[in-house]
Amino acid sequence: MSLSQALQYLQENHDRFLAELEAFLRIPSVSTTEKHAADIARAANWVADSLRALGAQNVAVVPTGQHPVVYGFLPAAEAEAPTVLIYGHYDVQPPEPLDLWETPPFEPTVRGDRLYARGATDMKGQVMASLKAVEAAAHGGLPVNIKFIIEGEEEIGSPDLAGFIAEHKDLLAADVCLNPDSGMLGPDWPTITYALRGLAYFELRVFGPDHDLHSGIYGGVVHNPAQALAELIAGMHDENGRVTLPGFYDKVRPLSADEREALSHLPFDPTTFYLKQTGVPKLWGEPEYTPVERTGARPTLEINGLYSGFIEKGAKTVIPSYAMAKISCRLVPDQDPDEVAEQLKAYLKAHAPATIRWELDVMAGGPASVTDIHTPAVQALARAMEATWGSKPFYRREGGSIPVVGQMQQILGLDSVLTGFGLPDANLHAPNENLHLPTWQKGMEALVRFFYLYPQAAR
Ligand code: BES
Ligand code: MN
């Protein structure tokens, strides 16, 4: 079967593909909360069944420390063909806050040309695009061997995936990993991601009095832990938006003049873009770097959650006994997540007052990654995108993290080619997550073309 027939197959089966995606999205496979364990299992089995329906061999749902990894293999029609390992994750972020969704997160709904549901873009829509691109290409004999590795712990930092990869090196052997968990700059701007930031995630707990106190009786003699936590957090940046943890920037690889120049070519004004995407009145951050550099190539420290005291409606005069902050750092080459944990501890040792006690939990972590854009796989994907959109792709650094990319590099020596067909206003991790369906359709087309172009490029 020819490329044109495979592309026609995509067109003809679009409605069925959409219906299958909707069924996948109805499973609330939230990885971070234990109450969804059964849904996680359901989603893993759903993926395994889809792989079997594709005709995949050796389909397995492999248990790990927490959520299973799904594997499957489809051989190419010809013996000499290269092997593409396709990565995906079937887990999703929690849907909260629920009241901000226009339609319920696990009742996928089409409005206009978008499909709304948790996971629509991140990344069940991308998993489905990969499955269906393989289905279309497989129709008359696959031009490449395909292996699938679809995990269920990405949104919690892939804590068990490195172990799985290390134990299954032969099973996963491939020429390249295709990872569609990134996104596009806009519907007309196909994008290849060549760098991801790493992550170091923490929970900081501050303890004050051994029980909540009347703030009138004790206010003035007790250091309020909410205040102490706020003071600690406030000191973690200087007035120029730089992180003050000792040694934080020591290993940050500087951007070359060439790369700064390359990153400055965008089809839109980045300041306007970020203002529009976020709704903030003014951007913030290190003044000597552009917004694109600050999100792609500079490390950050963010407060992801805060808790202390009375947070219900109404007033309560209390000195809370406890305060907590979730803190994460986005890392760039060559920062090390373990060293950043040490830097945060050193900061706390130096700055925590004697009036409180603190504890720090080190949670998920992983290093940043950079991939070479001159590889056959990236060049084949670039040509596939150009044939689909009629314009060359943009190469960008992405500020988000995908732990598997570094894990595959380290354990298998395997490079990933990173792409994805979600748009900047897809509301990842937020209410009203959505998938732009025309771009999704084009994404499947680009993947089919990639499967046809890659064997020639790799030869
Ligand atoms: N798909 C995202 C990563 C991403 C976001 C890539 C935006 C490109 C653009 C992924 O599912 C994700 O959110 N990862 C987490 C990883 C973390 C929990 C280790 C992230 O970046 O916060
Ligand atoms: Mn994702």
mmCIF file with all atom_site columns, N, CA and C and ligand atoms in Angstrom, residues 89 122-123 154-155 181, ligand 2:
data_model
loop_
_atom_site.group_PDB
_atom_site.id
_atom_site.type_symbol
_atom_site.label_atom_id
_atom_site.label_alt_id
_atom_site.label_comp_id
_atom_site.label_asym_id
_atom_site.label_entity_id
_atom_site.label_seq_id
_atom_site.pdbx_PDB_ins_code
_atom_site.Cartn_x
_atom_site.Cartn_y
_atom_site.Cartn_z
_atom_site.occupancy
_atom_site.B_iso_or_equiv
_atom_site.pdbx_formal_charge
_atom_site.auth_seq_id
_atom_site.auth_comp_id
_atom_site.auth_asym_id
_atom_site.auth_atom_id
_atom_site.pdbx_PDB_model_num
ATOM   1  N  N  . HIS A 1 89  ? 2.193  8.279  27.427 1.00 0.00 ? 89  HIS A N  1
ATOM   2  C  CA . HIS A 1 89  ? 1.697  8.000  28.790 1.00 0.00 ? 89  HIS A CA 1
ATOM   3  C  C  . HIS A 1 89  ? 0.178  8.069  28.795 1.00 0.00 ? 89  HIS A C  1
ATOM   4  N  N  . ASP A 1 122 ? -2.699 16.258 26.604 1.00 0.00 ? 122 ASP A N  1
ATOM   5  C  CA . ASP A 1 122 ? -1.597 15.725 27.423 1.00 0.00 ? 122 ASP A CA 1
ATOM   6  C  C  . ASP A 1 122 ? -2.025 14.439 28.113 1.00 0.00 ? 122 ASP A C  1
ATOM   7  N  N  . MET A 1 123 ? -1.774 13.211 27.512 1.00 0.00 ? 123 MET A N  1
ATOM   8  C  CA . MET A 1 123 ? -1.426 13.128 26.120 1.00 0.00 ? 123 MET A CA 1
ATOM   9  C  C  . MET A 1 123 ? -2.188 12.019 25.412 1.00 0.00 ? 123 MET A C  1
ATOM   10 N  N  . GLU A 1 154 ? 3.888  9.188  34.155 1.00 0.00 ? 154 GLU A N  1
ATOM   11 C  CA . GLU A 1 154 ? 4.620  10.376 33.684 1.00 0.00 ? 154 GLU A CA 1
ATOM   12 C  C  . GLU A 1 154 ? 4.282  11.601 34.510 1.00 0.00 ? 154 GLU A C  1
ATOM   13 N  N  . GLU A 1 155 ? 3.005  11.762 34.809 1.00 0.00 ? 155 GLU A N  1
ATOM   14 C  CA . GLU A 1 155 ? 2.581  12.992 35.489 1.00 0.00 ? 155 GLU A CA 1
ATOM   15 C  C  . GLU A 1 155 ? 2.995  13.009 36.969 1.00 0.00 ? 155 GLU A C  1
ATOM   16 N  N  . ASP A 1 181 ? 5.000  13.874 23.193 1.00 0.00 ? 181 ASP A N  1
ATOM   17 C  CA . ASP A 1 181 ? 4.447  14.479 24.411 1.00 0.00 ? 181 ASP A CA 1
ATOM   18 C  C  . ASP A 1 181 ? 4.769  15.973 24.512 1.00 0.00 ? 181 ASP A C  1
HETATM 19 MN MN . MN  B 2 .   ? 2.320  14.706 28.898 1.00 0.00 ? 2   MN  B MN 1
#
